[in-house]
Amino acid sequence: MAKYWFFLSDPLVYHLDRLFEKGQDVWDGVHGGNAQKHLAQIKRGDRILGYHTAPEKAVYAVLEAVSDAYPDPKEKDKVVYVVDVKGVRKFLNPAPLQALRADKALSEMKFLVIPRLAVSPLTAAEYKEILHLAGGKG
């Protein structure tokens, strides 16, 4: 069964539009210990909500893992996991951070508890609630 994840992307460095233009891409550049622990658990078919950090601060798109997490072949000194992802769809009305914080159903969401966590898990209920906030379906 697919799991759900929340990925942060700095739109000034990697705007998610680039992923949609390419079709799919390697999600790399994640080095934090907790984020790496979560990234290592991702399996092909898992659903991901892509969030743009400042200046946008909004959930921008639905993504999908098209591979299991695997060690980055470019890393020689230590194991750093990456995953191949594709864009599924962009939201017409991205869900802003303010709406996430104001929603009581999301009060336990890992990203809202630890805001700098670049990769974090979502429950199925959190995933569906964020889709609702963005006016979309799964």
JSON list of C-alpha atoms in Angstrom, two decimals:
[
{"chain": "A", "resi": 1, "resn": "MET", "atom": "CA", "xyz": [0.00, 0.00, 0.00]},
{"chain": "A", "resi": 2, "resn": "ALA", "atom": "CA", "xyz": [1.30, 3.43, -0.93]},
{"chain": "A", "resi": 3, "resn": "LYS", "atom": "CA", "xyz": [2.52, 5.75, 1.77]},
{"chain": "A", "resi": 4, "resn": "TYR", "atom": "CA", "xyz": [2.37, 9.53, 1.79]},
{"chain": "A", "resi": 5, "resn": "TRP", "atom": "CA", "xyz": [5.20, 12.04, 2.08]},
{"chain": "A", "resi": 6, "resn": "PHE", "atom": "CA", "xyz": [5.82, 15.77, 2.27]},
{"chain": "A", "resi": 7, "resn": "PHE", "atom": "CA", "xyz": [8.83, 17.15, 0.35]},
{"chain": "A", "resi": 8, "resn": "LEU", "atom": "CA", "xyz": [10.23, 20.67, 0.67]},
{"chain": "A", "resi": 9, "resn": "SER", "atom": "CA", "xyz": [11.69, 22.45, -2.32]},
{"chain": "A", "resi": 10, "resn": "ASP", "atom": "CA", "xyz": [13.18, 25.92, -2.46]},
{"chain": "A", "resi": 11, "resn": "PRO", "atom": "CA", "xyz": [11.53, 27.33, -5.61]},
{"chain": "A", "resi": 12, "resn": "LEU", "atom": "CA", "xyz": [14.48, 29.67, -6.19]},
{"chain": "A", "resi": 13, "resn": "VAL", "atom": "CA", "xyz": [16.78, 26.63, -6.43]},
{"chain": "A", "resi": 14, "resn": "TYR", "atom": "CA", "xyz": [14.45, 23.95, -7.80]},
{"chain": "A", "resi": 15, "resn": "HIS", "atom": "CA", "xyz": [10.97, 25.07, -8.80]},
{"chain": "A", "resi": 16, "resn": "LEU", "atom": "CA", "xyz": [8.64, 22.11, -9.17]},
{"chain": "A", "resi": 17, "resn": "ASP", "atom": "CA", "xyz": [7.70, 23.36, -12.64]},
{"chain": "A", "resi": 18, "resn": "ARG", "atom": "CA", "xyz": [11.12, 22.02, -13.69]},
{"chain": "A", "resi": 19, "resn": "LEU", "atom": "CA", "xyz": [10.07, 18.52, -12.62]},
{"chain": "A", "resi": 20, "resn": "PHE", "atom": "CA", "xyz": [6.88, 18.78, -14.67]},
{"chain": "A", "resi": 21, "resn": "GLU", "atom": "CA", "xyz": [8.88, 19.98, -17.69]},
{"chain": "A", "resi": 22, "resn": "LYS", "atom": "CA", "xyz": [11.34, 17.07, -17.40]},
{"chain": "A", "resi": 23, "resn": "GLY", "atom": "CA", "xyz": [8.69, 14.43, -16.72]},
{"chain": "A", "resi": 24, "resn": "GLN", "atom": "CA", "xyz": [10.71, 12.87, -13.93]},
{"chain": "A", "resi": 25, "resn": "ASP", "atom": "CA", "xyz": [13.87, 13.65, -11.99]},
{"chain": "A", "resi": 26, "resn": "VAL", "atom": "CA", "xyz": [16.11, 12.46, -9.18]},
{"chain": "A", "resi": 27, "resn": "TRP", "atom": "CA", "xyz": [15.14, 13.97, -5.81]},
{"chain": "A", "resi": 28, "resn": "ASP", "atom": "CA", "xyz": [18.54, 14.61, -4.29]},
{"chain": "A", "resi": 29, "resn": "GLY", "atom": "CA", "xyz": [20.28, 17.20, -2.16]},
{"chain": "A", "resi": 30, "resn": "VAL", "atom": "CA", "xyz": [18.62, 15.99, 1.06]},
{"chain": "A", "resi": 31, "resn": "HIS", "atom": "CA", "xyz": [21.31, 15.53, 3.71]},
{"chain": "A", "resi": 32, "resn": "GLY", "atom": "CA", "xyz": [19.66, 16.00, 7.12]},
{"chain": "A", "resi": 33, "resn": "GLY", "atom": "CA", "xyz": [19.67, 12.89, 9.29]},
{"chain": "A", "resi": 34, "resn": "ASN", "atom": "CA", "xyz": [15.93, 12.70, 9.97]},
{"chain": "A", "resi": 35, "resn": "ALA", "atom": "CA", "xyz": [15.05, 13.61, 6.39]},
{"chain": "A", "resi": 36, "resn": "GLN", "atom": "CA", "xyz": [17.43, 10.91, 5.12]},
{"chain": "A", "resi": 37, "resn": "LYS", "atom": "CA", "xyz": [15.85, 8.38, 7.48]},
{"chain": "A", "resi": 38, "resn": "HIS", "atom": "CA", "xyz": [12.44, 9.15, 5.97]},
{"chain": "A", "resi": 39, "resn": "LEU", "atom": "CA", "xyz": [13.72, 9.30, 2.39]},
{"chain": "A", "resi": 40, "resn": "ALA", "atom": "CA", "xyz": [15.24, 5.82, 2.75]},
{"chain": "A", "resi": 41, "resn": "GLN", "atom": "CA", "xyz": [11.75, 4.41, 3.43]},
{"chain": "A", "resi": 42, "resn": "ILE", "atom": "CA", "xyz": [10.14, 5.63, 0.20]},
{"chain": "A", "resi": 43, "resn": "LYS", "atom": "CA", "xyz": [8.86, 3.01, -2.19]},
{"chain": "A", "resi": 44, "resn": "ARG", "atom": "CA", "xyz": [7.79, 3.16, -5.82]},
{"chain": "A", "resi": 45, "resn": "GLY", "atom": "CA", "xyz": [4.16, 4.33, -6.05]},
{"chain": "A", "resi": 46, "resn": "ASP", "atom": "CA", "xyz": [4.23, 6.39, -2.85]},
{"chain": "A", "resi": 47, "resn": "ARG", "atom": "CA", "xyz": [2.45, 9.75, -3.15]},
{"chain": "A", "resi": 48, "resn": "ILE", "atom": "CA", "xyz": [4.22, 12.97, -2.30]},
{"chain": "A", "resi": 49, "resn": "LEU", "atom": "CA", "xyz": [3.03, 16.51, -1.72]},
{"chain": "A", "resi": 50, "resn": "GLY", "atom": "CA", "xyz": [5.57, 19.00, -3.02]},
{"chain": "A", "resi": 51, "resn": "TYR", "atom": "CA", "xyz": [5.85, 22.16, -0.94]},
{"chain": "A", "resi": 52, "resn": "HIS", "atom": "CA", "xyz": [7.57, 25.37, -2.07]},
{"chain": "A", "resi": 53, "resn": "THR", "atom": "CA", "xyz": [9.42, 27.14, 0.72]},
{"chain": "A", "resi": 54, "resn": "ALA", "atom": "CA", "xyz": [9.83, 30.95, 0.83]},
{"chain": "A", "resi": 55, "resn": "PRO", "atom": "CA", "xyz": [8.81, 33.10, -0.84]},
{"chain": "A", "resi": 56, "resn": "GLU", "atom": "CA", "xyz": [5.75, 31.02, -1.87]},
{"chain": "A", "resi": 57, "resn": "LYS", "atom": "CA", "xyz": [5.25, 28.91, 1.28]},
{"chain": "A", "resi": 58, "resn": "ALA", "atom": "CA", "xyz": [2.56, 26.66, -0.18]},
{"chain": "A", "resi": 59, "resn": "VAL", "atom": "CA", "xyz": [1.84, 23.05, -1.15]},
{"chain": "A", "resi": 60, "resn": "TYR", "atom": "CA", "xyz": [2.31, 23.26, -4.90]},
{"chain": "A", "resi": 61, "resn": "ALA", "atom": "CA", "xyz": [1.84, 19.81, -6.43]},
{"chain": "A", "resi": 62, "resn": "VAL", "atom": "CA", "xyz": [1.23, 16.09, -6.15]},
{"chain": "A", "resi": 63, "resn": "LEU", "atom": "CA", "xyz": [4.24, 13.95, -7.03]},
{"chain": "A", "resi": 64, "resn": "GLU", "atom": "CA", "xyz": [4.82, 10.21, -7.19]},
{"chain": "A", "resi": 65, "resn": "ALA", "atom": "CA", "xyz": [7.86, 8.09, -6.43]},
{"chain": "A", "resi": 66, "resn": "VAL", "atom": "CA", "xyz": [8.79, 6.16, -9.57]},
{"chain": "A", "resi": 67, "resn": "SER", "atom": "CA", "xyz": [11.56, 4.22, -7.82]},
{"chain": "A", "resi": 68, "resn": "ASP", "atom": "CA", "xyz": [12.34, 2.93, -4.38]},
{"chain": "A", "resi": 69, "resn": "ALA", "atom": "CA", "xyz": [14.87, 5.05, -2.50]},
{"chain": "A", "resi": 70, "resn": "TYR", "atom": "CA", "xyz": [18.45, 4.11, -3.42]},
{"chain": "A", "resi": 71, "resn": "PRO", "atom": "CA", "xyz": [21.98, 5.27, -2.52]},
{"chain": "A", "resi": 72, "resn": "ASP", "atom": "CA", "xyz": [23.09, 8.28, -4.56]},
{"chain": "A", "resi": 73, "resn": "PRO", "atom": "CA", "xyz": [25.81, 7.01, -6.93]},
{"chain": "A", "resi": 74, "resn": "LYS", "atom": "CA", "xyz": [27.43, 10.48, -6.89]},
{"chain": "A", "resi": 75, "resn": "GLU", "atom": "CA", "xyz": [28.16, 10.23, -3.14]},
{"chain": "A", "resi": 76, "resn": "LYS", "atom": "CA", "xyz": [31.47, 8.49, -2.47]},
{"chain": "A", "resi": 77, "resn": "ASP", "atom": "CA", "xyz": [32.04, 9.15, 1.24]},
{"chain": "A", "resi": 78, "resn": "LYS", "atom": "CA", "xyz": [28.75, 8.03, 2.79]},
{"chain": "A", "resi": 79, "resn": "VAL", "atom": "CA", "xyz": [25.35, 6.59, 1.93]},
{"chain": "A", "resi": 80, "resn": "VAL", "atom": "CA", "xyz": [22.92, 9.35, 0.95]},
{"chain": "A", "resi": 81, "resn": "TYR", "atom": "CA", "xyz": [19.52, 8.26, -0.34]},
{"chain": "A", "resi": 82, "resn": "VAL", "atom": "CA", "xyz": [17.73, 9.69, -3.35]},
{"chain": "A", "resi": 83, "resn": "VAL", "atom": "CA", "xyz": [14.51, 8.74, -5.13]},
{"chain": "A", "resi": 84, "resn": "ASP", "atom": "CA", "xyz": [13.20, 9.21, -8.66]},
{"chain": "A", "resi": 85, "resn": "VAL", "atom": "CA", "xyz": [9.97, 11.21, -8.78]},
{"chain": "A", "resi": 86, "resn": "LYS", "atom": "CA", "xyz": [7.51, 12.42, -11.38]},
{"chain": "A", "resi": 87, "resn": "GLY", "atom": "CA", "xyz": [4.99, 15.21, -11.31]},
{"chain": "A", "resi": 88, "resn": "VAL", "atom": "CA", "xyz": [1.37, 14.07, -11.17]},
{"chain": "A", "resi": 89, "resn": "ARG", "atom": "CA", "xyz": [-0.40, 17.43, -11.07]},
{"chain": "A", "resi": 90, "resn": "LYS", "atom": "CA", "xyz": [0.00, 21.01, -9.97]},
{"chain": "A", "resi": 91, "resn": "PHE", "atom": "CA", "xyz": [-2.64, 22.62, -7.80]},
{"chain": "A", "resi": 92, "resn": "LEU", "atom": "CA", "xyz": [-4.63, 25.48, -9.31]},
{"chain": "A", "resi": 93, "resn": "ASN", "atom": "CA", "xyz": [-4.82, 26.93, -5.79]},
{"chain": "A", "resi": 94, "resn": "PRO", "atom": "CA", "xyz": [-1.69, 25.92, -3.85]},
{"chain": "A", "resi": 95, "resn": "ALA", "atom": "CA", "xyz": [-2.44, 25.39, -0.14]},
{"chain": "A", "resi": 96, "resn": "PRO", "atom": "CA", "xyz": [-0.60, 28.13, 1.78]},
{"chain": "A", "resi": 97, "resn": "LEU", "atom": "CA", "xyz": [1.31, 27.52, 4.99]},
{"chain": "A", "resi": 98, "resn": "GLN", "atom": "CA", "xyz": [-1.19, 29.69, 6.90]},
{"chain": "A", "resi": 99, "resn": "ALA", "atom": "CA", "xyz": [-4.01, 27.33, 5.92]},
{"chain": "A", "resi": 100, "resn": "LEU", "atom": "CA", "xyz": [-1.98, 24.29, 7.00]},
{"chain": "A", "resi": 101, "resn": "ARG", "atom": "CA", "xyz": [-1.25, 25.85, 10.38]},
{"chain": "A", "resi": 102, "resn": "ALA", "atom": "CA", "xyz": [-4.88, 26.93, 10.90]},
{"chain": "A", "resi": 103, "resn": "ASP", "atom": "CA", "xyz": [-6.29, 23.46, 10.16]},
{"chain": "A", "resi": 104, "resn": "LYS", "atom": "CA", "xyz": [-6.77, 21.51, 13.40]},
{"chain": "A", "resi": 105, "resn": "ALA", "atom": "CA", "xyz": [-6.69, 18.22, 11.47]},
{"chain": "A", "resi": 106, "resn": "LEU", "atom": "CA", "xyz": [-3.04, 18.95, 10.63]},
{"chain": "A", "resi": 107, "resn": "SER", "atom": "CA", "xyz": [-1.86, 19.91, 14.13]},
{"chain": "A", "resi": 108, "resn": "GLU", "atom": "CA", "xyz": [0.28, 16.74, 14.45]},
{"chain": "A", "resi": 109, "resn": "MET", "atom": "CA", "xyz": [1.77, 16.96, 10.94]},
{"chain": "A", "resi": 110, "resn": "LYS", "atom": "CA", "xyz": [5.54, 16.41, 11.17]},
{"chain": "A", "resi": 111, "resn": "PHE", "atom": "CA", "xyz": [6.36, 19.39, 8.94]},
{"chain": "A", "resi": 112, "resn": "LEU", "atom": "CA", "xyz": [4.39, 21.73, 11.20]},
{"chain": "A", "resi": 113, "resn": "VAL", "atom": "CA", "xyz": [6.11, 20.34, 14.29]},
{"chain": "A", "resi": 114, "resn": "ILE", "atom": "CA", "xyz": [9.63, 20.32, 12.72]},
{"chain": "A", "resi": 115, "resn": "PRO", "atom": "CA", "xyz": [9.41, 22.94, 9.92]},
{"chain": "A", "resi": 116, "resn": "ARG", "atom": "CA", "xyz": [12.90, 22.43, 8.47]},
{"chain": "A", "resi": 117, "resn": "LEU", "atom": "CA", "xyz": [12.44, 18.72, 7.86]},
{"chain": "A", "resi": 118, "resn": "ALA", "atom": "CA", "xyz": [12.97, 18.40, 4.10]},
{"chain": "A", "resi": 119, "resn": "VAL", "atom": "CA", "xyz": [11.25, 15.00, 3.84]},
{"chain": "A", "resi": 120, "resn": "SER", "atom": "CA", "xyz": [8.58, 13.90, 6.28]},
{"chain": "A", "resi": 121, "resn": "PRO", "atom": "CA", "xyz": [5.81, 11.32, 6.42]},
{"chain": "A", "resi": 122, "resn": "LEU", "atom": "CA", "xyz": [2.13, 12.15, 6.16]},
{"chain": "A", "resi": 123, "resn": "THR", "atom": "CA", "xyz": [-0.78, 10.11, 7.41]},
{"chain": "A", "resi": 124, "resn": "ALA", "atom": "CA", "xyz": [-3.47, 9.25, 4.88]},
{"chain": "A", "resi": 125, "resn": "ALA", "atom": "CA", "xyz": [-5.79, 11.66, 6.70]},
{"chain": "A", "resi": 126, "resn": "GLU", "atom": "CA", "xyz": [-3.23, 14.51, 6.52]},
{"chain": "A", "resi": 127, "resn": "TYR", "atom": "CA", "xyz": [-2.67, 13.85, 2.82]},
{"chain": "A", "resi": 128, "resn": "LYS", "atom": "CA", "xyz": [-6.42, 13.97, 2.10]},
{"chain": "A", "resi": 129, "resn": "GLU", "atom": "CA", "xyz": [-6.89, 17.10, 4.21]},
{"chain": "A", "resi": 130, "resn": "ILE", "atom": "CA", "xyz": [-4.14, 18.96, 2.34]},
{"chain": "A", "resi": 131, "resn": "LEU", "atom": "CA", "xyz": [-5.67, 17.88, -0.99]},
{"chain": "A", "resi": 132, "resn": "HIS", "atom": "CA", "xyz": [-8.96, 19.29, 0.26]},
{"chain": "A", "resi": 133, "resn": "LEU", "atom": "CA", "xyz": [-7.29, 22.60, 1.20]},
{"chain": "A", "resi": 134, "resn": "ALA", "atom": "CA", "xyz": [-5.81, 22.82, -2.30]},
{"chain": "A", "resi": 135, "resn": "GLY", "atom": "CA", "xyz": [-9.18, 22.03, -3.87]},
{"chain": "A", "resi": 136, "resn": "GLY", "atom": "CA", "xyz": [-8.01, 18.75, -5.32]},
{"chain": "A", "resi": 137, "resn": "LYS", "atom": "CA", "xyz": [-8.48, 15.03, -5.12]},
{"chain": "A", "resi": 138, "resn": "GLY", "atom": "CA", "xyz": [-5.93, 12.23, -4.62]}
]
